[in-house]
Amino acid sequence: MKPFYIGAIDIGGTKIAATIANQNGLLTRIIQPTLKTGPLSTVGEQAIALLQSACAQAGIDYSTLHTLGVSACGPFKKIDDMVGLATPNICGSTNNLPNDWTVIPLEKILRDQFSTVIIENDCVAALMAERTFGAVIHETDCVYVTWSTGIGFGLCVDGHILRGKNNNAGHAGHMLMDNQSKAICGCGNIGDVEALISGQLLCQNAASFPTFCEQNPDARLMAQWFGRALYNIVVTLDSRRFVIGGSVWVNNHQWLMPLVEQEIKAHLPVLTDDISIVSASLGKLVADIGALTLVMPPEWIPHWQLSKPWKNLLTQ
Ligand SMILES: [Zn+2]
């Protein structure tokens, strides 16, 4: 049998990662800052160039790579029934970025190169990775949450992953929370969850907000807002487990965990008293492994579940 390879791209507001894998595991991973100048095709072409470099690095003929999974930060907008990126921290038509892009025709650009292309929101991809290889394997009613520069959700109800009309289900970081607040989100909302607690906010206020820790009352309030957002998800979806990742969570989960759980369980116990929270187990690779999971042949999965071929990359 000829060797079979799959590719993955993870597109974020600050970086793009390309990964190549075969049945035995991850062969190579390359990361670059996301390009934000040039024609509308720039990001799609950057993804293709990165995959070409990754193939070269792994000693693989690029022309044999036909299958690509993509995780990307949203929101998405359909163009001719194909996924386009309308991501505010990449597309500059409504902000200060050095381009006038409104919607990047990502799927169209990638389909010119690959016979199989599957694109999902990065939190949906992360949810699929954690349900296949991580902390919530086979869990039917679970939610992936990232708390980093943004707040995002991947939602699974009755074993079905929710997507919505434009594959934008899970943008609940933009749920409105506090109409007394003056905090503005990148989306333009005032007082939504992301405006109140995002990692970007923590960076901007680093001088006046030096320690995001349990002793800091503002940090405790942020933990409460986060818990309240999770409560709103539980009462909407009847979820059982949350699996949480992202840099803010990863660096603070020990003290955040009890506060967030307490906030969820402080309301409507009949719906909330049996929920549990776990930390994501695939760390910084969760979206990359998620993108691979989108296109992975099912017969690879048991071997990967046993051998965990991402372990070495996680500790680098
Ligand atoms: Zn927002």
PDB file of C-alpha atoms in Angstrom, residues 63-203:
ATOM      1  CA  SER A  63       1.923  16.421  -4.687  1.00  0.00           C
ATOM      2  CA  THR A  64       0.959  13.259  -2.748  1.00  0.00           C
ATOM      3  CA  LEU A  65      -0.836  15.306  -0.058  1.00  0.00           C
ATOM      4  CA  HIS A  66      -4.546  15.410  -0.964  1.00  0.00           C
ATOM      5  CA  THR A  67      -6.293  15.589   2.409  1.00  0.00           C
ATOM      6  CA  LEU A  68      -6.436  18.655   4.637  1.00  0.00           C
ATOM      7  CA  GLY A  69      -8.159  19.455   7.933  1.00  0.00           C
ATOM      8  CA  VAL A  70      -8.344  23.102   9.004  1.00  0.00           C
ATOM      9  CA  SER A  71      -9.136  24.680  12.344  1.00  0.00           C
ATOM     10  CA  ALA A  72      -9.585  28.442  12.195  1.00  0.00           C
ATOM     11  CA  CYS A  73     -10.731  31.231  14.445  1.00  0.00           C
ATOM     12  CA  GLY A  74     -14.108  32.586  13.349  1.00  0.00           C
ATOM     13  CA  PRO A  75     -16.551  33.958  12.709  1.00  0.00           C
ATOM     14  CA  PHE A  76     -17.111  32.286   9.334  1.00  0.00           C
ATOM     15  CA  LYS A  77     -19.193  33.580   6.475  1.00  0.00           C
ATOM     16  CA  LYS A  78     -20.257  31.432   3.508  1.00  0.00           C
ATOM     17  CA  ILE A  79     -19.268  32.500  -0.008  1.00  0.00           C
ATOM     18  CA  ASP A  80     -20.852  30.370  -2.780  1.00  0.00           C
ATOM     19  CA  ASP A  81     -21.601  27.783  -0.057  1.00  0.00           C
ATOM     20  CA  MET A  82     -17.915  27.573   0.913  1.00  0.00           C
ATOM     21  CA  VAL A  83     -16.367  28.675   4.209  1.00  0.00           C
ATOM     22  CA  GLY A  84     -14.780  32.125   4.347  1.00  0.00           C
ATOM     23  CA  LEU A  85     -13.036  33.759   7.296  1.00  0.00           C
ATOM     24  CA  ALA A  86     -14.494  37.014   8.618  1.00  0.00           C
ATOM     25  CA  THR A  87     -12.202  37.072  11.633  1.00  0.00           C
ATOM     26  CA  PRO A  88     -11.892  40.568  13.165  1.00  0.00           C
ATOM     27  CA  ASN A  89      -8.248  40.107  14.206  1.00  0.00           C
ATOM     28  CA  ILE A  90      -7.216  39.050  10.657  1.00  0.00           C
ATOM     29  CA  CYS A  91      -9.597  40.995   8.379  1.00  0.00           C
ATOM     30  CA  GLY A  92      -9.007  44.739   8.501  1.00  0.00           C
ATOM     31  CA  SER A  93     -12.085  46.209   6.803  1.00  0.00           C
ATOM     32  CA  THR A  94     -13.631  47.280  10.109  1.00  0.00           C
ATOM     33  CA  ASN A  95     -10.549  47.961  12.228  1.00  0.00           C
ATOM     34  CA  ASN A  96      -6.972  49.236  12.171  1.00  0.00           C
ATOM     35  CA  LEU A  97      -5.240  46.245  10.586  1.00  0.00           C
ATOM     36  CA  PRO A  98      -3.153  46.963   7.438  1.00  0.00           C
ATOM     37  CA  ASN A  99      -5.586  45.380   4.946  1.00  0.00           C
ATOM     38  CA  ASP A 100      -9.124  45.939   3.621  1.00  0.00           C
ATOM     39  CA  TRP A 101     -10.209  42.283   3.727  1.00  0.00           C
ATOM     40  CA  THR A 102     -13.824  41.553   4.678  1.00  0.00           C
ATOM     41  CA  VAL A 103     -14.153  37.790   4.060  1.00  0.00           C
ATOM     42  CA  ILE A 104     -11.186  35.576   3.115  1.00  0.00           C
ATOM     43  CA  PRO A 105     -12.347  32.860   0.633  1.00  0.00           C
ATOM     44  CA  LEU A 106     -10.324  30.205   2.471  1.00  0.00           C
ATOM     45  CA  GLU A 107     -12.143  27.039   1.406  1.00  0.00           C
ATOM     46  CA  LYS A 108     -12.106  28.045  -2.277  1.00  0.00           C
ATOM     47  CA  ILE A 109      -8.335  28.666  -2.243  1.00  0.00           C
ATOM     48  CA  LEU A 110      -7.606  25.364  -0.489  1.00  0.00           C
ATOM     49  CA  ARG A 111      -9.967  23.320  -2.688  1.00  0.00           C
ATOM     50  CA  ASP A 112      -7.897  24.298  -5.726  1.00  0.00           C
ATOM     51  CA  GLN A 113      -5.027  22.336  -4.132  1.00  0.00           C
ATOM     52  CA  PHE A 114      -6.611  19.489  -2.150  1.00  0.00           C
ATOM     53  CA  SER A 115      -9.342  16.982  -3.032  1.00  0.00           C
ATOM     54  CA  THR A 116     -10.531  16.764   0.590  1.00  0.00           C
ATOM     55  CA  VAL A 117     -10.801  19.926   2.718  1.00  0.00           C
ATOM     56  CA  ILE A 118     -12.717  20.129   6.009  1.00  0.00           C
ATOM     57  CA  ILE A 119     -12.767  23.439   7.907  1.00  0.00           C
ATOM     58  CA  GLU A 120     -14.088  23.903  11.435  1.00  0.00           C
ATOM     59  CA  ASN A 121     -14.026  26.620  14.032  1.00  0.00           C
ATOM     60  CA  ASP A 122     -10.968  26.113  16.266  1.00  0.00           C
ATOM     61  CA  CYS A 123     -13.045  25.392  19.385  1.00  0.00           C
ATOM     62  CA  VAL A 124     -15.083  22.778  17.477  1.00  0.00           C
ATOM     63  CA  ALA A 125     -11.825  21.178  16.282  1.00  0.00           C
ATOM     64  CA  ALA A 126     -10.486  21.277  19.861  1.00  0.00           C
ATOM     65  CA  LEU A 127     -13.696  19.666  21.135  1.00  0.00           C
ATOM     66  CA  MET A 128     -13.314  16.865  18.575  1.00  0.00           C
ATOM     67  CA  ALA A 129      -9.678  16.352  19.608  1.00  0.00           C
ATOM     68  CA  GLU A 130     -10.540  16.154  23.314  1.00  0.00           C
ATOM     69  CA  ARG A 131     -13.484  13.787  22.608  1.00  0.00           C
ATOM     70  CA  THR A 132     -11.276  11.527  20.476  1.00  0.00           C
ATOM     71  CA  PHE A 133      -7.905  11.619  22.246  1.00  0.00           C
ATOM     72  CA  GLY A 134      -8.173  13.812  25.332  1.00  0.00           C
ATOM     73  CA  ALA A 135     -10.057  14.412  28.557  1.00  0.00           C
ATOM     74  CA  VAL A 136     -13.668  13.704  27.478  1.00  0.00           C
ATOM     75  CA  ILE A 137     -13.422  10.607  25.286  1.00  0.00           C
ATOM     76  CA  HIS A 138     -16.895   9.468  24.171  1.00  0.00           C
ATOM     77  CA  GLU A 139     -18.633  12.058  26.408  1.00  0.00           C
ATOM     78  CA  THR A 140     -22.020  12.869  24.819  1.00  0.00           C
ATOM     79  CA  ASP A 141     -22.893  16.150  26.563  1.00  0.00           C
ATOM     80  CA  CYS A 142     -19.768  18.241  26.878  1.00  0.00           C
ATOM     81  CA  VAL A 143     -18.416  21.659  26.049  1.00  0.00           C
ATOM     82  CA  TYR A 144     -14.888  22.713  25.131  1.00  0.00           C
ATOM     83  CA  VAL A 145     -14.023  26.201  26.345  1.00  0.00           C
ATOM     84  CA  THR A 146     -10.945  28.259  25.616  1.00  0.00           C
ATOM     85  CA  TRP A 147      -9.938  31.147  27.856  1.00  0.00           C
ATOM     86  CA  SER A 148      -7.041  32.923  26.172  1.00  0.00           C
ATOM     87  CA  THR A 149      -6.939  36.105  24.052  1.00  0.00           C
ATOM     88  CA  GLY A 150     -10.546  35.284  23.238  1.00  0.00           C
ATOM     89  CA  ILE A 151     -13.287  33.197  24.835  1.00  0.00           C
ATOM     90  CA  GLY A 152     -14.768  30.472  22.620  1.00  0.00           C
ATOM     91  CA  PHE A 153     -16.862  27.331  22.940  1.00  0.00           C
ATOM     92  CA  GLY A 154     -17.308  24.030  21.111  1.00  0.00           C
ATOM     93  CA  LEU A 155     -20.676  22.470  21.933  1.00  0.00           C
ATOM     94  CA  CYS A 156     -21.706  18.795  21.971  1.00  0.00           C
ATOM     95  CA  VAL A 157     -25.287  17.779  22.842  1.00  0.00           C
ATOM     96  CA  ASP A 158     -26.564  14.160  22.774  1.00  0.00           C
ATOM     97  CA  GLY A 159     -23.312  13.156  21.040  1.00  0.00           C
ATOM     98  CA  HIS A 160     -23.867  15.681  18.215  1.00  0.00           C
ATOM     99  CA  ILE A 161     -21.526  18.593  17.658  1.00  0.00           C
ATOM    100  CA  LEU A 162     -23.485  21.804  17.106  1.00  0.00           C
ATOM    101  CA  ARG A 163     -22.565  23.947  14.085  1.00  0.00           C
ATOM    102  CA  GLY A 164     -25.385  26.285  13.080  1.00  0.00           C
ATOM    103  CA  LYS A 165     -26.240  28.035   9.813  1.00  0.00           C
ATOM    104  CA  ASN A 166     -22.734  29.373   9.106  1.00  0.00           C
ATOM    105  CA  ASN A 167     -20.760  26.970  11.344  1.00  0.00           C
ATOM    106  CA  ASN A 168     -20.582  29.686  13.987  1.00  0.00           C
ATOM    107  CA  ALA A 169     -22.241  27.864  16.914  1.00  0.00           C
ATOM    108  CA  GLY A 170     -20.182  28.388  20.046  1.00  0.00           C
ATOM    109  CA  HIS A 171     -19.337  32.084  19.702  1.00  0.00           C
ATOM    110  CA  ALA A 172     -20.782  32.448  23.177  1.00  0.00           C
ATOM    111  CA  GLY A 173     -17.792  34.546  24.276  1.00  0.00           C
ATOM    112  CA  HIS A 174     -19.871  37.352  22.786  1.00  0.00           C
ATOM    113  CA  MET A 175     -22.874  36.745  25.041  1.00  0.00           C
ATOM    114  CA  LEU A 176     -23.812  40.036  26.668  1.00  0.00           C
ATOM    115  CA  MET A 177     -23.186  40.056  30.380  1.00  0.00           C
ATOM    116  CA  ASP A 178     -22.839  43.452  32.079  1.00  0.00           C
ATOM    117  CA  ASN A 179     -24.559  46.603  30.806  1.00  0.00           C
ATOM    118  CA  GLN A 180     -22.805  48.694  33.468  1.00  0.00           C
ATOM    119  CA  SER A 181     -19.399  47.831  32.002  1.00  0.00           C
ATOM    120  CA  LYS A 182     -17.409  50.041  29.636  1.00  0.00           C
ATOM    121  CA  ALA A 183     -15.181  47.168  28.465  1.00  0.00           C
ATOM    122  CA  ILE A 184     -15.243  46.819  24.658  1.00  0.00           C
ATOM    123  CA  CYS A 185     -14.727  43.515  22.855  1.00  0.00           C
ATOM    124  CA  GLY A 186     -12.895  43.175  19.512  1.00  0.00           C
ATOM    125  CA  CYS A 187     -16.325  42.354  18.022  1.00  0.00           C
ATOM    126  CA  GLY A 188     -17.636  45.790  19.005  1.00  0.00           C
ATOM    127  CA  ASN A 189     -19.855  44.627  21.875  1.00  0.00           C
ATOM    128  CA  ILE A 190     -19.688  46.419  25.201  1.00  0.00           C
ATOM    129  CA  GLY A 191     -19.737  44.242  28.313  1.00  0.00           C
ATOM    130  CA  ASP A 192     -19.765  40.827  26.665  1.00  0.00           C
ATOM    131  CA  VAL A 193     -17.854  37.957  28.317  1.00  0.00           C
ATOM    132  CA  GLU A 194     -14.780  38.386  26.143  1.00  0.00           C
ATOM    133  CA  ALA A 195     -14.696  42.139  26.832  1.00  0.00           C
ATOM    134  CA  LEU A 196     -14.867  41.461  30.578  1.00  0.00           C
ATOM    135  CA  ILE A 197     -12.286  38.697  30.965  1.00  0.00           C
ATOM    136  CA  SER A 198     -10.182  38.063  27.818  1.00  0.00           C
ATOM    137  CA  GLY A 199      -6.441  37.483  27.976  1.00  0.00           C
ATOM    138  CA  GLN A 200      -6.013  40.493  25.680  1.00  0.00           C
ATOM    139  CA  LEU A 201      -7.528  42.635  28.410  1.00  0.00           C
ATOM    140  CA  LEU A 202      -5.097  41.134  30.917  1.00  0.00           C
ATOM    141  CA  CYS A 203      -2.162  42.037  28.640  1.00  0.00           C
TER     142      CYS A 203
END
